[in-house]
Short mmCIF file of C-alpha atoms in Angstrom, two decimals:
data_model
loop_
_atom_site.label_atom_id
_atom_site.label_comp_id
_atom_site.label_asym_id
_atom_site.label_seq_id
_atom_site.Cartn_x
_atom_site.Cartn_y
_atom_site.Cartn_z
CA UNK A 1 101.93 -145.51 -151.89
CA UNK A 2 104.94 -143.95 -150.71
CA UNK A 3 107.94 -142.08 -151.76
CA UNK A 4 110.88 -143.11 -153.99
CA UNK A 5 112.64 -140.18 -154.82
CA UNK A 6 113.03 -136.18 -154.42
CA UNK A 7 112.02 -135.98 -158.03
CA UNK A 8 109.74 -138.45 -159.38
CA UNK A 9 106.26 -138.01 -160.55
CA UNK A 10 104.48 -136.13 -157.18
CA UNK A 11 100.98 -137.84 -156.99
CA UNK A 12 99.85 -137.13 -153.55
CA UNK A 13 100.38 -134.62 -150.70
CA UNK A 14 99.51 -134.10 -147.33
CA UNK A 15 98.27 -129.86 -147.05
CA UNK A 16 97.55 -128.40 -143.39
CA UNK A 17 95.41 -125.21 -143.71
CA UNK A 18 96.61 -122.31 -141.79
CA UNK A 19 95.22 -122.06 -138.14
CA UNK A 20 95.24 -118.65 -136.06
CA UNK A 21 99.24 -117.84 -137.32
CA UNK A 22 98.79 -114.36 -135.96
CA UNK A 23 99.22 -116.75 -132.68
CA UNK A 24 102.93 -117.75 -134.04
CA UNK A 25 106.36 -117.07 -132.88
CA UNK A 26 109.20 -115.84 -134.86
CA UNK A 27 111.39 -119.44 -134.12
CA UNK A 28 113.81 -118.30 -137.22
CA UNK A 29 115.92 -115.59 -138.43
CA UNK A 30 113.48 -115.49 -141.38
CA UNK A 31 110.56 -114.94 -139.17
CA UNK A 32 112.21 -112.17 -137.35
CA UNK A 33 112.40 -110.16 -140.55
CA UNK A 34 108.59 -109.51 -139.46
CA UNK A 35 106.47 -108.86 -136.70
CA UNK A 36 104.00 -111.41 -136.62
CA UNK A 37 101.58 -109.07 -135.42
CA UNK A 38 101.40 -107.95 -139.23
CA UNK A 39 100.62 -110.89 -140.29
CA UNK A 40 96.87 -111.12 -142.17
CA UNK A 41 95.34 -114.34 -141.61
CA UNK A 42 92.97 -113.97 -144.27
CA UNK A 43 95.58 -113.63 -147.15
CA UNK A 44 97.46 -116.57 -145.76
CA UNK A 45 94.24 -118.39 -145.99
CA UNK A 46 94.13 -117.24 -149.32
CA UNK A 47 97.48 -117.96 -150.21
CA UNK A 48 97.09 -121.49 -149.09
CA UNK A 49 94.17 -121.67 -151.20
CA UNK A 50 95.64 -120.97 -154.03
CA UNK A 51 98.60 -123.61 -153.73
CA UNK A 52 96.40 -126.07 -152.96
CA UNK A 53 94.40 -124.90 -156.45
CA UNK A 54 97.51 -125.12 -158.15
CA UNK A 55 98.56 -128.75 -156.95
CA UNK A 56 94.61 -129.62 -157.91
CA UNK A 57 95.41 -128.31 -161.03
CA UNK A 58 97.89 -130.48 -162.31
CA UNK A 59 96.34 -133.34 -161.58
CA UNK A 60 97.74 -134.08 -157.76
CA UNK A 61 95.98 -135.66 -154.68
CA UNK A 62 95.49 -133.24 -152.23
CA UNK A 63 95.05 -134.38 -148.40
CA UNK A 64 93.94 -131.78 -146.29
CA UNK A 65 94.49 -131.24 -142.53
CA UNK A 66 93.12 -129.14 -140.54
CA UNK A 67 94.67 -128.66 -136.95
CA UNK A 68 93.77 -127.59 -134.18
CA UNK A 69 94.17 -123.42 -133.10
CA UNK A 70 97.19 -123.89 -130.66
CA UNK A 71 99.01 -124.90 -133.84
CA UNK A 72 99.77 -121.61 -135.68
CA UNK A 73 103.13 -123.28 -137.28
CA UNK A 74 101.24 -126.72 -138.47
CA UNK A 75 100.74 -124.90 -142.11
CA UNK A 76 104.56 -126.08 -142.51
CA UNK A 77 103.64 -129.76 -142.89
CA UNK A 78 106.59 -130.71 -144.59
CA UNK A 79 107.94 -130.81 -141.02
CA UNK A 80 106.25 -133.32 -139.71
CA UNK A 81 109.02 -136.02 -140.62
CA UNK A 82 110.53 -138.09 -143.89
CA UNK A 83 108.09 -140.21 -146.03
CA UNK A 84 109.77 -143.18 -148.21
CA UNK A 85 108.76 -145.86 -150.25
CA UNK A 86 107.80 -147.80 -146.60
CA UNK A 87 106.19 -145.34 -145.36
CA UNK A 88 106.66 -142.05 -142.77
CA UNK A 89 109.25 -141.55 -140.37
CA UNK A 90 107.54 -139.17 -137.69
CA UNK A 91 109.59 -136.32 -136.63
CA UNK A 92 109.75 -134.75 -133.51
CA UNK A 93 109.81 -130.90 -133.50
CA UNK A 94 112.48 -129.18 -131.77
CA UNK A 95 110.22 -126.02 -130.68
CA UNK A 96 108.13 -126.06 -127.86
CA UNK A 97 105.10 -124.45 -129.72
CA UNK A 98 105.11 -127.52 -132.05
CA UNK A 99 105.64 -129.92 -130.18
CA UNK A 100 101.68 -131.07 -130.31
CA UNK A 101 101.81 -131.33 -133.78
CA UNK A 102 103.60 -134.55 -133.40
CA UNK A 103 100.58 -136.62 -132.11
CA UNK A 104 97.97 -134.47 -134.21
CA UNK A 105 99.56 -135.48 -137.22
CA UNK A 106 100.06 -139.07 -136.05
CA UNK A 107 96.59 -138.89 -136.18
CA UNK A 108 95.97 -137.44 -139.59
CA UNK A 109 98.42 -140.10 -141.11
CA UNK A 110 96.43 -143.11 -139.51
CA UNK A 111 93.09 -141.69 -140.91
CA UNK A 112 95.12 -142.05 -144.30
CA UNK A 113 96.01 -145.06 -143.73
CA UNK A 114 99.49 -143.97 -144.19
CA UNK A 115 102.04 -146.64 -142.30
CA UNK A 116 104.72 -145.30 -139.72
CA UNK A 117 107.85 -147.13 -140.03
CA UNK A 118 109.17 -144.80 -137.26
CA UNK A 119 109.47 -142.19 -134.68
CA UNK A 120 112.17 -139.97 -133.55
CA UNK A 121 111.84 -139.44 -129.67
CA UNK A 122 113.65 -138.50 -126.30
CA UNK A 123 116.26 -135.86 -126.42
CA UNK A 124 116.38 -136.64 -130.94
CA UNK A 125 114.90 -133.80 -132.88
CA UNK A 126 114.20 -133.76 -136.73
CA UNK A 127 111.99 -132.06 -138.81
CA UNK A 128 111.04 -132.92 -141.96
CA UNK A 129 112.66 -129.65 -143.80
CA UNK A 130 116.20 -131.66 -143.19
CA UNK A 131 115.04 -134.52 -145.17
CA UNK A 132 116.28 -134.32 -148.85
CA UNK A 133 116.20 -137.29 -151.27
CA UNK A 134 119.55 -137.63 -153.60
CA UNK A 135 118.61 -140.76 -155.27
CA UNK A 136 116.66 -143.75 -154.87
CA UNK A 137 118.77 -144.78 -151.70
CA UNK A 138 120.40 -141.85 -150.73
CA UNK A 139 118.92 -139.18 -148.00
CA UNK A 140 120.42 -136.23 -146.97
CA UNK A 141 119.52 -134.85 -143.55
CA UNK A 142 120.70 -131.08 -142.61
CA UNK A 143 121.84 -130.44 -139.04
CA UNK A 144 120.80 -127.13 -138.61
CA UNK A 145 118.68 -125.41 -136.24
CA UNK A 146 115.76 -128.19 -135.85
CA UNK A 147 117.53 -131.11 -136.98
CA UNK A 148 120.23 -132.75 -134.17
CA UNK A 149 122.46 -135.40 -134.28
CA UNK A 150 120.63 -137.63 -131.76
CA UNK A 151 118.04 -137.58 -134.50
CA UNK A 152 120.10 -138.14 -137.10
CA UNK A 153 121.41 -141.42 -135.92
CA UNK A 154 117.50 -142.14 -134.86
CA UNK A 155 117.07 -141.22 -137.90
CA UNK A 156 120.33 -144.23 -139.37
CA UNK A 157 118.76 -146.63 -137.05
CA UNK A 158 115.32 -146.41 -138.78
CA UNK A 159 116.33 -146.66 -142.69
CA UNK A 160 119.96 -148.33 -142.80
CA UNK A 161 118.56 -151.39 -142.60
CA UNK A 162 116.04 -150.81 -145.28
CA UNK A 163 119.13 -150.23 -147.71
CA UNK A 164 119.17 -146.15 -147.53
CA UNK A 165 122.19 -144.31 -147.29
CA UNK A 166 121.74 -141.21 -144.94
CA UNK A 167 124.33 -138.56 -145.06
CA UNK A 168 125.04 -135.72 -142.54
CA UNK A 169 124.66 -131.88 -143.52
CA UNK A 170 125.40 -129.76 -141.01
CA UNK A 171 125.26 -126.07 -141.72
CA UNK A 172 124.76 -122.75 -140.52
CA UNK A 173 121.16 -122.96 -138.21
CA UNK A 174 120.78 -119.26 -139.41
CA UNK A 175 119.12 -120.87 -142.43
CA UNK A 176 117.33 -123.19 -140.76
CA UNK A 177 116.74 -126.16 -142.77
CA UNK A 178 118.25 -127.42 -145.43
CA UNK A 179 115.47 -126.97 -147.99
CA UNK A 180 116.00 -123.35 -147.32
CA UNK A 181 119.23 -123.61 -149.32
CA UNK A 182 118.99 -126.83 -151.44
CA UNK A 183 115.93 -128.76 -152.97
CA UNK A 184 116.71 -131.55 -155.82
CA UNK A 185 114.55 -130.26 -159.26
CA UNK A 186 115.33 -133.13 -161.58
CA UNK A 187 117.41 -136.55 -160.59
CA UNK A 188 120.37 -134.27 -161.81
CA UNK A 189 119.63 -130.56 -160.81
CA UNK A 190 119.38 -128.83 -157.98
CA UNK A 191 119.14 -125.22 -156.97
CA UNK A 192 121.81 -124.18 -154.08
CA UNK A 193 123.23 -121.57 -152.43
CA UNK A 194 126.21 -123.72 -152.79
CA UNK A 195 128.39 -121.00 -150.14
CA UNK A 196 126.39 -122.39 -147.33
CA UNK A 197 126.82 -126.04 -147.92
CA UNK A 198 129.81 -127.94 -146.55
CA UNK A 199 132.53 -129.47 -148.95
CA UNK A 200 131.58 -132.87 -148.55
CA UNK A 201 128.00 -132.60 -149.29
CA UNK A 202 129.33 -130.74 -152.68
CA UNK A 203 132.00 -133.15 -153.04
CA UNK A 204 128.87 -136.17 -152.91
CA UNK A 205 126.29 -133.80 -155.34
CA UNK A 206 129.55 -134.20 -157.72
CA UNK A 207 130.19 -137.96 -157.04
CA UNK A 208 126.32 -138.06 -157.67
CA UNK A 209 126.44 -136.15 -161.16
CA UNK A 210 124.22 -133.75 -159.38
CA UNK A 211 124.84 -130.47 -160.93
CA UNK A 212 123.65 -126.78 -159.30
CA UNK A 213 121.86 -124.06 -160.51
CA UNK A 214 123.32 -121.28 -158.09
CA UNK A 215 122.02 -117.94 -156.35
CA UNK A 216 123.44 -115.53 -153.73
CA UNK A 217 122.86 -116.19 -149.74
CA UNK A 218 119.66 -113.59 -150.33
CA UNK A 219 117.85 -116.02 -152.31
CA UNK A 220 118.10 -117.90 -148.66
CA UNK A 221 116.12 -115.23 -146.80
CA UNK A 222 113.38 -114.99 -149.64
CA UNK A 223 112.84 -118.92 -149.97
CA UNK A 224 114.49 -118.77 -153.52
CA UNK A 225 115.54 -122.66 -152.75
CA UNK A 226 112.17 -123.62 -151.85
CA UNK A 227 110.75 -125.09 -154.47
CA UNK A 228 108.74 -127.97 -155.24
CA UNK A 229 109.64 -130.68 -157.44
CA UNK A 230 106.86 -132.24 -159.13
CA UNK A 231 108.92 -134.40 -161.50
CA UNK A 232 108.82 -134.65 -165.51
CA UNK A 233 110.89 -131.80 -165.18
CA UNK A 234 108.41 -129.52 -163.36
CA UNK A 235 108.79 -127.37 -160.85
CA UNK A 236 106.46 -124.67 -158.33
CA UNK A 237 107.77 -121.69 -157.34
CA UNK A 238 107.04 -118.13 -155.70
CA UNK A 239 106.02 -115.70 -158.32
CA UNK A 240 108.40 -113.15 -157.14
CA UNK A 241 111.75 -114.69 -157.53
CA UNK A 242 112.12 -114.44 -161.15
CA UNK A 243 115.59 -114.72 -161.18
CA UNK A 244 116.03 -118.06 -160.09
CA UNK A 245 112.84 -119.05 -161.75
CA UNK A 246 114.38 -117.85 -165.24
CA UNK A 247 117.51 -119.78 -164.33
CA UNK A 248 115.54 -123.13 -164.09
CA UNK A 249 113.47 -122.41 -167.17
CA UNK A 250 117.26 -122.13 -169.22
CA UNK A 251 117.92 -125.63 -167.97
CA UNK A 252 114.61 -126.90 -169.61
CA UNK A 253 111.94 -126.79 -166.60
CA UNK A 254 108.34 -125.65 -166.51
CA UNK A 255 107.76 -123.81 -163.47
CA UNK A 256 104.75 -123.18 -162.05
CA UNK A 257 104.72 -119.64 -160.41
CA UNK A 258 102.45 -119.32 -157.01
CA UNK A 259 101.89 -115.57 -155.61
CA UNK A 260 102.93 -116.31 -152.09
CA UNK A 261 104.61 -113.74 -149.72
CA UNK A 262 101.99 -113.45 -146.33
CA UNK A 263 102.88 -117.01 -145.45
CA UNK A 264 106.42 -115.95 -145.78
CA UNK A 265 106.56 -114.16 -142.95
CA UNK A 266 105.96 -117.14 -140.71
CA UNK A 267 109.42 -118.06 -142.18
CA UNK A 268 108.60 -120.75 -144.92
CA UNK A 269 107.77 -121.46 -148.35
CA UNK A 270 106.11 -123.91 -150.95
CA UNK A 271 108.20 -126.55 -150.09
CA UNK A 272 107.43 -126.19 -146.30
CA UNK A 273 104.00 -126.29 -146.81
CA UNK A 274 104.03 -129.81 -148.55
CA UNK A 275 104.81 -133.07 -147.32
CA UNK A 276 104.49 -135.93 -149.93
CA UNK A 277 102.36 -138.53 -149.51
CA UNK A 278 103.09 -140.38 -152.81
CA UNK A 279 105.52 -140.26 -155.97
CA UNK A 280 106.42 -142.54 -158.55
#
């Protein structure tokens, strides 16, 4: 149980079916691209049917939750906080409107019997879209728009002592998190909008022998970055960013396309919607 690594062999994951989104408020400049008004509930049902499908598919564990209707933003569970190899750290949302997704999925990790090794609280905020394994004991956390730096050193206080090495990425909040512009795809890839990250994060991807496959800021805005490692070299991605997608395949990975673009408009991807629960 537990997680080791961004990239290692994805066994389990925690899903949270879309609840009454038409409810949701635009809290990012990729939200406000849309009126959530628009917004049909029954293709973002659909949508999330078909990832989960997809995950089935290959042979993953699927955990589903299914919250409550005064959680229109909970079908974003990678959010919900950081899981490693001891277990979750439990985030604390920096929006008002998610702010009771906190104890709700509490809830759904005890039923799992998942352990919580921590909990960021008081005026700390971090959200699990900040949370980016580089290696076996190194964690980058963005410092964006959900992500502070009360949470961040919550955030030290919790896994220094278990050996990890956390390291600060502060960026533009525009993009919100930092899986919006950078997700790990093997222990040596990633895909970047490398113009948005600061010089010492790329000066540490280089130290790392972390190399980028690169895109424009766009890519940003259609959740080009937000992909889904599923290790051995595998990868899922949205359908309709075939540039990027052809990019990876010339660097030797299978990806696994998903038609998603309703649950978009909410203002996140496949990478938002899962949180690991388990990966060799």
């Amino acid at each position: 149980m537990g997680v080791n690594s961004g990239t290692g062999e994805l066994k389990q994951v925690l899903l949270s079916q879309p609840t009454n989104v038409q409810k949701g408020e635009q809290l990012n400049e990729i939200a406000k691209k849309w009126e959530i008004s628009t917004i049909d509930e029954a293709l973002v049902k659909q949508e999330f049917y078909r990832l989960q499908t997809l995950y089935t598919g290959l042979g993953i564990d699927v955990e589903i939750a299914t919250p409550a209707e005064t959680m229109p933003h909970a079908v974003f569970a990678r959010d919900l906080g950081g899981c490693v190899k001891e277990g979750v750290i439990l985030g604390n949302f920096a929006r008002e409107i998610r702010k009771s997704e906190t104890e709700f999925f509490h809830s759904v990790l005890e039923t799992l019997a998942i352990p919580i090794i921590g909990e960021i609280t008081g005026a700390g905020t971090f959200e699990g879209g900040d949370f980016a394994f580089l290696n076996e004991h190194t964690i980058a956390v963005g410092l964006l728009d959900r992500t502070n730096q009360e949470g961040y050193r919550q955030l030290q206080e919790i896994l220094e002592p278990l050996g990890y090495r956390l390291h600060a990425v502060p960026m533009n909040p525009d993009y919100l998190h930092l899986d919006m512009c950078f997700n790990l795809v093997t222990p040596d890839i990633a895909i970047a909008y490398s113009k948005g990250l600061p010089a010492p994060f790329l000066e540490l991807l280089d130290e790392l022998g972390i190399t980028l496959i690169e895109g424009p800021e766009s890519e940003v805005f259609t959740h080009g970055y937000n992909v889904q490692s599923l290790g051995n070299r595998q990868v899922i991605s949205l359908a309709q960013n075939t540039t990027i997608n052809e990019k990876m395949r010339q660097k030797g990975l299978t990806v696994h396309e998903v038609a998603i673009t309703e649950t978009l408009k909410l203002g996140g991807g496949v990478h938002c919607m899962t949180f690991p629960l388990q990966r060799l």
